[in-house]
mmCIF file of C-alpha atoms and ligand atoms in Angstrom:
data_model
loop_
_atom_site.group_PDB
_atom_site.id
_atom_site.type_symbol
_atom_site.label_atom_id
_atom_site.label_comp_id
_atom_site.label_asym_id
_atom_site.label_seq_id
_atom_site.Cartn_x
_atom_site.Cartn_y
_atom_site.Cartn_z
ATOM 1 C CA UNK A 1 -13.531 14.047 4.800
ATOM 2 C CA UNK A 2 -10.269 11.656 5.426
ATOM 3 C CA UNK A 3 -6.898 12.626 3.900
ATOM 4 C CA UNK A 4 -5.675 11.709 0.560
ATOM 5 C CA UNK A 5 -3.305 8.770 1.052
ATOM 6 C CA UNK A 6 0.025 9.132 -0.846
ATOM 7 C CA UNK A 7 1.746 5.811 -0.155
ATOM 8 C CA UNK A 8 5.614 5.947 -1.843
ATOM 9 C CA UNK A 9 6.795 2.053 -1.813
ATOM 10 C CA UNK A 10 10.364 2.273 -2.730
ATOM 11 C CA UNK A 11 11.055 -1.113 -2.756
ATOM 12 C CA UNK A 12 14.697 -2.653 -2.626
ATOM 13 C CA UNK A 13 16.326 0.819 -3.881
ATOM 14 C CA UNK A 14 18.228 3.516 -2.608
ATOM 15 C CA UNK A 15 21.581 2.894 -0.341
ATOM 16 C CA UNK A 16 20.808 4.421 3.285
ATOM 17 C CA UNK A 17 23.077 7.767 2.302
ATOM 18 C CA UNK A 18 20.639 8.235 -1.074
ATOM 19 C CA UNK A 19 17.952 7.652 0.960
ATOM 20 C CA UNK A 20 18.545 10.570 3.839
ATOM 21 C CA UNK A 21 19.419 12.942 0.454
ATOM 22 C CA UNK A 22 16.284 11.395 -0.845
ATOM 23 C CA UNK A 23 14.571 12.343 2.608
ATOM 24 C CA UNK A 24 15.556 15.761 2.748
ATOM 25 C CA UNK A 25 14.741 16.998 -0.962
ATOM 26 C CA UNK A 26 11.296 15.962 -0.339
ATOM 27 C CA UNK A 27 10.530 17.749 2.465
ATOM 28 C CA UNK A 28 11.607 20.745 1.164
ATOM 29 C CA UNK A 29 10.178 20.391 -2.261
ATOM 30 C CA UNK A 30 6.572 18.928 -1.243
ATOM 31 C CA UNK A 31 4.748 22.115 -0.070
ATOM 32 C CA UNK A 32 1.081 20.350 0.376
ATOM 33 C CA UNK A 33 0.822 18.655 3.323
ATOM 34 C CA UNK A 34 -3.298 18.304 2.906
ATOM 35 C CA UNK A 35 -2.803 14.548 1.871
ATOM 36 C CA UNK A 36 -1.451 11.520 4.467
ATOM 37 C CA UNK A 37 2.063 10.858 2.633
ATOM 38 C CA UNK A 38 3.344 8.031 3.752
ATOM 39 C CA UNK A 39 6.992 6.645 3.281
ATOM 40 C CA UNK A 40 7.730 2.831 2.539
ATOM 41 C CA UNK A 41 11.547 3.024 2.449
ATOM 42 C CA UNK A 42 13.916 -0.108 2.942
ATOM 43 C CA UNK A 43 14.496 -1.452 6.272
ATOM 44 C CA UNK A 44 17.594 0.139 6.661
ATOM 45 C CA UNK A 45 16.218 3.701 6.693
ATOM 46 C CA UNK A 46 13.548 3.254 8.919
ATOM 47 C CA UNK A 47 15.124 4.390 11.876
ATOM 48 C CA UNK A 48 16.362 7.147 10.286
ATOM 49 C CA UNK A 49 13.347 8.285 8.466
ATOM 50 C CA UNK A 50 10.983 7.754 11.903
ATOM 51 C CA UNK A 51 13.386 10.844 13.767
ATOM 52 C CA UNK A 52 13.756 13.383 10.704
ATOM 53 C CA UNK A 53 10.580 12.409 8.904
ATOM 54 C CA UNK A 54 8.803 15.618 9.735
ATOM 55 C CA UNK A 55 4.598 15.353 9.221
ATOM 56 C CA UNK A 56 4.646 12.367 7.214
ATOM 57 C CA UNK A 57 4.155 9.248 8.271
ATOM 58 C CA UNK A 58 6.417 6.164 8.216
ATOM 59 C CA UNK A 59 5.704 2.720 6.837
ATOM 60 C CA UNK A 60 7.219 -0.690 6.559
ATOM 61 C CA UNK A 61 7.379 -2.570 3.597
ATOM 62 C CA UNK A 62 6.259 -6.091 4.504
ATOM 63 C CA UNK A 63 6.680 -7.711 8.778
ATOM 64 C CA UNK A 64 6.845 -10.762 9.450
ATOM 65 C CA UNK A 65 4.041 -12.819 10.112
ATOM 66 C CA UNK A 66 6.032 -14.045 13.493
ATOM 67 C CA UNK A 67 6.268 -11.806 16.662
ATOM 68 C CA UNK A 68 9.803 -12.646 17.459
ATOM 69 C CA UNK A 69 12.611 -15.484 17.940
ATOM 70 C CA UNK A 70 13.998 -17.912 15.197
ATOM 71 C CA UNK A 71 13.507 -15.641 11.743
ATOM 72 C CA UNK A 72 16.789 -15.303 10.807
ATOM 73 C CA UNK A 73 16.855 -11.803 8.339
ATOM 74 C CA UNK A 74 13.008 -10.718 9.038
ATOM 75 C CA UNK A 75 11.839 -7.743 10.799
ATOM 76 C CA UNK A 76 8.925 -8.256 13.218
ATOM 77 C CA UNK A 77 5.821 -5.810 13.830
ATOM 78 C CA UNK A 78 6.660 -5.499 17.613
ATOM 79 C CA UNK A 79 10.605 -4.500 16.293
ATOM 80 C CA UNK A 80 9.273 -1.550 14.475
ATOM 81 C CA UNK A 81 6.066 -0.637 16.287
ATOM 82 C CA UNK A 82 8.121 2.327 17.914
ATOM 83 C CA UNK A 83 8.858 3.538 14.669
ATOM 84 C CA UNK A 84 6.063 3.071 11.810
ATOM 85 C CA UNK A 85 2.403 3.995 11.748
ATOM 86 C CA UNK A 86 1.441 1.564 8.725
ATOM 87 C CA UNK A 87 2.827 -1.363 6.933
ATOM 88 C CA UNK A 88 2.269 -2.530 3.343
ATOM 89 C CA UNK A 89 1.132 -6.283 3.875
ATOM 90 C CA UNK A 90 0.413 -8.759 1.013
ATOM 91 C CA UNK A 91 1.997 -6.898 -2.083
ATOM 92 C CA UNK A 92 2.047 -8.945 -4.913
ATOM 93 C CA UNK A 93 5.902 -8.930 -5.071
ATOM 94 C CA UNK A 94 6.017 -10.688 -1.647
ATOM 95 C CA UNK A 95 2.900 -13.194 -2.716
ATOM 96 C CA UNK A 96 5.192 -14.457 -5.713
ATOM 97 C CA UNK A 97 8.847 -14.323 -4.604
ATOM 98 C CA UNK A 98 8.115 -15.345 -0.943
ATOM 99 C CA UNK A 99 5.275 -17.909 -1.501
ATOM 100 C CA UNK A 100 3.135 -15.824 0.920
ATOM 101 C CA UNK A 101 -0.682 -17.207 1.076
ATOM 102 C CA UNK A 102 -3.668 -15.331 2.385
ATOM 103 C CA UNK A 103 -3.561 -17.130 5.500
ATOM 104 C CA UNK A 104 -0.077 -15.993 6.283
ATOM 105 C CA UNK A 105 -1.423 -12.390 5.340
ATOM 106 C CA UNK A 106 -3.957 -12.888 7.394
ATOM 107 C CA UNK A 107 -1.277 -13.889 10.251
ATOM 108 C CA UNK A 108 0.396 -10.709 9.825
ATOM 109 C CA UNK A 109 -2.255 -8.653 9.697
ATOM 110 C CA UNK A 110 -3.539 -9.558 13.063
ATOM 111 C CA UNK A 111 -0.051 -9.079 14.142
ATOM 112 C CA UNK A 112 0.087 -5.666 13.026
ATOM 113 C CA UNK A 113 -2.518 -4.537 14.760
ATOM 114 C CA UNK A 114 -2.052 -6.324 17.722
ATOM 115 C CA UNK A 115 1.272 -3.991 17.285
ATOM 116 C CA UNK A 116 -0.893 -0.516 16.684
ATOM 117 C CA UNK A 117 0.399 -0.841 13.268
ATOM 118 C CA UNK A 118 -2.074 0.281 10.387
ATOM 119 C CA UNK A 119 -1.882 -2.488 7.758
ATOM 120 C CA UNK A 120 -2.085 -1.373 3.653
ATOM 121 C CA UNK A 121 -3.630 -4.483 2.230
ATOM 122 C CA UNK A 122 -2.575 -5.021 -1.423
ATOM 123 C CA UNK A 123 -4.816 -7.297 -3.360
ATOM 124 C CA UNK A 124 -4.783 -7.666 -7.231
ATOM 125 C CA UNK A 125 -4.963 -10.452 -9.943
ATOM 126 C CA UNK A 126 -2.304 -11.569 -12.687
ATOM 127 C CA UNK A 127 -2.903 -10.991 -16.395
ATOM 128 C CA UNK A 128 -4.399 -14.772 -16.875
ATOM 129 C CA UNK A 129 -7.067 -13.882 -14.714
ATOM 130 C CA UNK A 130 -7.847 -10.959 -16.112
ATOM 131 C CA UNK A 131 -7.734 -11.998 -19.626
ATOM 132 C CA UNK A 132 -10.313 -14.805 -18.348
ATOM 133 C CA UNK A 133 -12.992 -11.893 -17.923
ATOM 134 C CA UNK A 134 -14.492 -9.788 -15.009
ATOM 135 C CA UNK A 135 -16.284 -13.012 -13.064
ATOM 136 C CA UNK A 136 -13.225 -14.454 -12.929
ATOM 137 C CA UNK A 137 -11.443 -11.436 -11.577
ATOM 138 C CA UNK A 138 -13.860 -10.980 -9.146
ATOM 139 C CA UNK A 139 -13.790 -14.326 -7.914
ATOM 140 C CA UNK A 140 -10.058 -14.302 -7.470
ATOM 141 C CA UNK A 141 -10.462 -10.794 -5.385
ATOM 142 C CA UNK A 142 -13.642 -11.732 -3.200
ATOM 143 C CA UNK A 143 -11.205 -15.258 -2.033
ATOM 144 C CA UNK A 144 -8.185 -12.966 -1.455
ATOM 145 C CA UNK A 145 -10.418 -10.888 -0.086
ATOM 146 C CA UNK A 146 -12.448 -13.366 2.345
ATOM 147 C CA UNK A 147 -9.154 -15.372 3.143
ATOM 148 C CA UNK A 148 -6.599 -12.391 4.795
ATOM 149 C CA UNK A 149 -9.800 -10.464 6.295
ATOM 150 C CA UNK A 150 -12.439 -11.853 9.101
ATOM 151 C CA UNK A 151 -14.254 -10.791 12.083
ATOM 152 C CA UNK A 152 -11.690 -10.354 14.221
ATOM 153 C CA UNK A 153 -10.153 -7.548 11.935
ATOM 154 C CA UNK A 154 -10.028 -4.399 12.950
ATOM 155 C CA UNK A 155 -11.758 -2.853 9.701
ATOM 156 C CA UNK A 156 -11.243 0.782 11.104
ATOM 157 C CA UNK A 157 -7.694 0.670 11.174
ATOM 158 C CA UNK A 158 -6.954 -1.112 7.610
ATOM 159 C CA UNK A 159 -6.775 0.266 4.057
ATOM 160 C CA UNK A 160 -7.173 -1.794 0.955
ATOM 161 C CA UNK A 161 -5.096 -1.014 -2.444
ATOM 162 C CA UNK A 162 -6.034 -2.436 -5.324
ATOM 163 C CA UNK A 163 -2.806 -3.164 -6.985
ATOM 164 C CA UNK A 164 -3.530 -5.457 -10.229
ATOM 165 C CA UNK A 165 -0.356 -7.084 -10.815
ATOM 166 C CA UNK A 166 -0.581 -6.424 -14.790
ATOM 167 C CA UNK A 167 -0.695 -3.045 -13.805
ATOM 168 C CA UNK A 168 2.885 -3.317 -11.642
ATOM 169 C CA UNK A 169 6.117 -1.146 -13.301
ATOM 170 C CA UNK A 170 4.603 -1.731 -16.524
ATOM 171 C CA UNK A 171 3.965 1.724 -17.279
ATOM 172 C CA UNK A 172 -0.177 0.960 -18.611
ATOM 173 C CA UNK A 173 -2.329 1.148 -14.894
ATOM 174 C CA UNK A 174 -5.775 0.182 -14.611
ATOM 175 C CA UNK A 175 -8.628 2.080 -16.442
ATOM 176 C CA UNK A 176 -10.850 4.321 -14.145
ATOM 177 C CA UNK A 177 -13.806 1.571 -15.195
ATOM 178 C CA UNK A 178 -11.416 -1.403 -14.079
ATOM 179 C CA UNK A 179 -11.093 0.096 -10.835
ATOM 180 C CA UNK A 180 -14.571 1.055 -10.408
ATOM 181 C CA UNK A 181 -15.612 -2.795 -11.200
ATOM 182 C CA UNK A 182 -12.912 -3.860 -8.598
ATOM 183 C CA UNK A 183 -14.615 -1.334 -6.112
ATOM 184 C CA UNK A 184 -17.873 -2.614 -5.940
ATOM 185 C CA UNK A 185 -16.549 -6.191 -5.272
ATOM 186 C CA UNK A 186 -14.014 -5.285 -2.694
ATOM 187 C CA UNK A 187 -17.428 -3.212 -0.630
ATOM 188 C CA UNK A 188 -19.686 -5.969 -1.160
ATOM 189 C CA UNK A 189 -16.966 -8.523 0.271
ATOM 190 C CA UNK A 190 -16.498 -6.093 3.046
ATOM 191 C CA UNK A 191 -20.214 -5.609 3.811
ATOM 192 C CA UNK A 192 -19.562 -9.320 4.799
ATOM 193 C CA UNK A 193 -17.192 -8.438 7.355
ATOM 194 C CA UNK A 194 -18.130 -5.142 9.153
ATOM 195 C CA UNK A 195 -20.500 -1.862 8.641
ATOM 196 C CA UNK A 196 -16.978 0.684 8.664
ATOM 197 C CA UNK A 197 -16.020 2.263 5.808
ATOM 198 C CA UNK A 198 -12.258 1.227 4.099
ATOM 199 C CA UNK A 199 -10.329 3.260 2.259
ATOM 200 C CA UNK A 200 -9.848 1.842 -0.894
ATOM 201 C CA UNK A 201 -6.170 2.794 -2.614
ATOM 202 C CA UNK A 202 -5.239 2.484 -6.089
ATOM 203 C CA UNK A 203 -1.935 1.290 -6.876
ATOM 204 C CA UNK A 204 0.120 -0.251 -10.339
ATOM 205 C CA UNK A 205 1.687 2.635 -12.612
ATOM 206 C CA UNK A 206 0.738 5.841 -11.049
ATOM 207 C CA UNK A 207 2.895 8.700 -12.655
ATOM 208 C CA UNK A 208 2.431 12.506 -13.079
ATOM 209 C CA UNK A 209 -0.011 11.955 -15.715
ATOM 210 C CA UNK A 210 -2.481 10.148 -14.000
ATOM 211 C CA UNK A 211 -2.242 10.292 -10.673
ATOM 212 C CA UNK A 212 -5.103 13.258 -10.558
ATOM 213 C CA UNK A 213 -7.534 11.148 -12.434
ATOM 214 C CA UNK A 214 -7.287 8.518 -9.117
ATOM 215 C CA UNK A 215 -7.321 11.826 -6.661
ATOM 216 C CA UNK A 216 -10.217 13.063 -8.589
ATOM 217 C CA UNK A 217 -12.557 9.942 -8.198
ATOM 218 C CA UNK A 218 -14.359 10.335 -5.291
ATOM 219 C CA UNK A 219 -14.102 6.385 -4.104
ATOM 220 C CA UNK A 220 -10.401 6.131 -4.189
ATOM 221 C CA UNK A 221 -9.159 7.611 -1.258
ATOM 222 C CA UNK A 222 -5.622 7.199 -2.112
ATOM 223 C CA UNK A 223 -2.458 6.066 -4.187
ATOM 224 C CA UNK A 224 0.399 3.803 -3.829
ATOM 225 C CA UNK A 225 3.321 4.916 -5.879
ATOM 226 C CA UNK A 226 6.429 2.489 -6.471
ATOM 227 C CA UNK A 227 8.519 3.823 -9.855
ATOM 228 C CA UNK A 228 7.551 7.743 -10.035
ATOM 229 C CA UNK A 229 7.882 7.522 -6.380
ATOM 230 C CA UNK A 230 11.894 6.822 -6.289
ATOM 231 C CA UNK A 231 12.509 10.051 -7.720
ATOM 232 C CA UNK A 232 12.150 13.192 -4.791
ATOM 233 C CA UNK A 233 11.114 15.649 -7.907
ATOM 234 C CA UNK A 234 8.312 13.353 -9.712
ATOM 235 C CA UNK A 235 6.808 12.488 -6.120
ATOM 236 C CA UNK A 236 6.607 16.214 -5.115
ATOM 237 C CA UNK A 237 5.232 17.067 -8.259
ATOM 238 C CA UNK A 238 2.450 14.503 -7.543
ATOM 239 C CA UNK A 239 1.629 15.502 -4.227
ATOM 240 C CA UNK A 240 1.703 19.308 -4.812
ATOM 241 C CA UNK A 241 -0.358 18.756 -7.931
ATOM 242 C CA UNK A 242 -3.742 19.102 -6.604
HETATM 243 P P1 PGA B 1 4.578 0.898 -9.734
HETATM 244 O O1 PGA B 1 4.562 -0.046 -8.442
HETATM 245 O O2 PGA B 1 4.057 2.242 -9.322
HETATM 246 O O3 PGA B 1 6.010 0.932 -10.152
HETATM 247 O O4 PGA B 1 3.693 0.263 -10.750
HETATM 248 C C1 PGA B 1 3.477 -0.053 -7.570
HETATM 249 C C2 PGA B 1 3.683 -1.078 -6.498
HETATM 250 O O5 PGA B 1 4.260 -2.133 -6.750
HETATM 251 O O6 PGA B 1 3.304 -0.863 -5.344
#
C-alpha cells in the first residue's frame, strides 16, 4: 500500500529565520515517518529546506506555467527541479487572485513533469455551486477536471486534492459523505483519461480533530494541511497521531 500523504501548504507565512526554527522543531518532534510528509514552504525557504530537510520531501507552492525568460517575480519548474519533488498546482487561492484558468493549469502541469516534478492538483467548487446541489458540483469538478488533465498526462506521477473552497481556513471541512460524492466523480472523470490509479487528497480545514477521520477512509490517500499546519506542534501531533 502507498504512503499516507501529509502535504503542509504554508502559504505566504513565516520570515525565512521562523521558517529554519520552524524546520528544525519538526523534525525533532514528528517521530512517524510511515506517511510521505511533504513541505510547501514560501519560495524563500526552498533552498534551505531541500539541504536540511531530512526524509521529507520538498514542495513548491505554485510554478509558473512558463519555462523561463520574461516573468518578472515567478519561479519556473526547471528553476526548482533540483530542489522539489512535488508542486501544489491549481489551488484555489491562485485560481482567484491570479486569474489562473484550467488551461494555464494544464500548461503547468505538463511543465512540471516535463521537469520530474510531481504535480498536487487542487480542484474544488465555491459555496454558490455547492448551495446549487450535487449535479451542479459535479459538473463544475468533471470540467475542471477534463480541462487541466488529458492524454498526454502522466496520470502515475499526479495526485488530486479535493480542496472545496467553502471548506478553505474556515474552520467547518467537508463531511466524510461530501468527499465520498466528490470521489466517485473525480474516478469516473479519470477512467476517461487513463487505467492508473490517483491518489485522491483531501484538503480545506484539516486540524487535530479530524484529520484521522480522512487517514481512516480507505479512498483518501492523503491530506493537505494549510492553518494547523503553520504551527511545528499541531502538525507533529497530526502526523504522529496514527
Ligand atoms: P486550510 O487550508 O487547512 O487552512 O483550510 C488548506 C489549503 O488552502 O490548502
Amino acid at each position: 500500500m502507498s504512503k499516507f500523504f501529509v502535504v503542509a501548504n504554508l502559504k505566504m507565512n513565516k520570515s525565512f529565520n521562523e521558517s529554519v526554527i520552524y524546520l528544525e522543531s519538526l523534525i525533532q518532534n514528528v517521530t512517524n515517518y510511515d506517511d510521505e510528509i511533504i513541505l510547501c514552504p514560501s519560495n524563500i525557504s526552498l533552498e534551505y529546506f531541500s539541504k536540511n530537510i531530512g526524509k521529507f520531501k520538498l514542495g513548491i507552492q505554485d510554478v509558473d506555467q512558463r519555462d523561463q525568460g520574461q516573468g518578472t517575480g515567478s519561479i519556473s519548474a526547471s528553476q526548482v527541479k533540483d530542489l522539489c519533488t512535488f508542486s501544489i498546482v491549481g489551488h484555489s487561492e491562485r485560481r482567484i487572485q491570479f486569474n489562473e484558468t484550467d488551461e494555464i493549469i494544464l500548461q503547468k502541469i505538463k511543465i512540471l513533469q516535463k521537469n520530474d516534478i510531481i504535480p498536487i492538483l487542487c480542484i474544488g467548487e465555491d459555496l454558490n455551486i455547492r448551495k446549487k446541489g450535487f449535479p451542479e458540483v459535479e459538473k463544475f469538478l468533471s470540467n475542471q477536471i477534463k480541462n487541466s488533465i488529458n492524454k498526454q498526462i502522466n496520470t502515475n506521477n499526479l495526485l488530486i486534492a479535493y480542496e472545496p473552497i467553502w471548506a478553505i481556513g474556515t474552520g467547518k471541512s467537508a463531511s466524510i459523505s461530501d468527499i465520498n460524492d466528490v470521489i466517485n466523480v473525480i474516478e469516473k472523470n479519470l477512467k476517461d483519461i487513463s487505467d492508473n490509479k490517483v491518489p485522491i487528497l483531501y484538503g480545506g480545514s484539516v486540524n487535530e480533530q479530524n484529520s484521522n477521520l480522512f487517514r481512516e477512509h480507505e479512498k483518501i490517500s492523503g491530506i493537505l494541511i494549510g492553518s494547523a499546519s503553520l504551527d511545528y506542534k499541531i502538525l507533529s501531533r497530526i502526523i504522529n497521531n496514527k
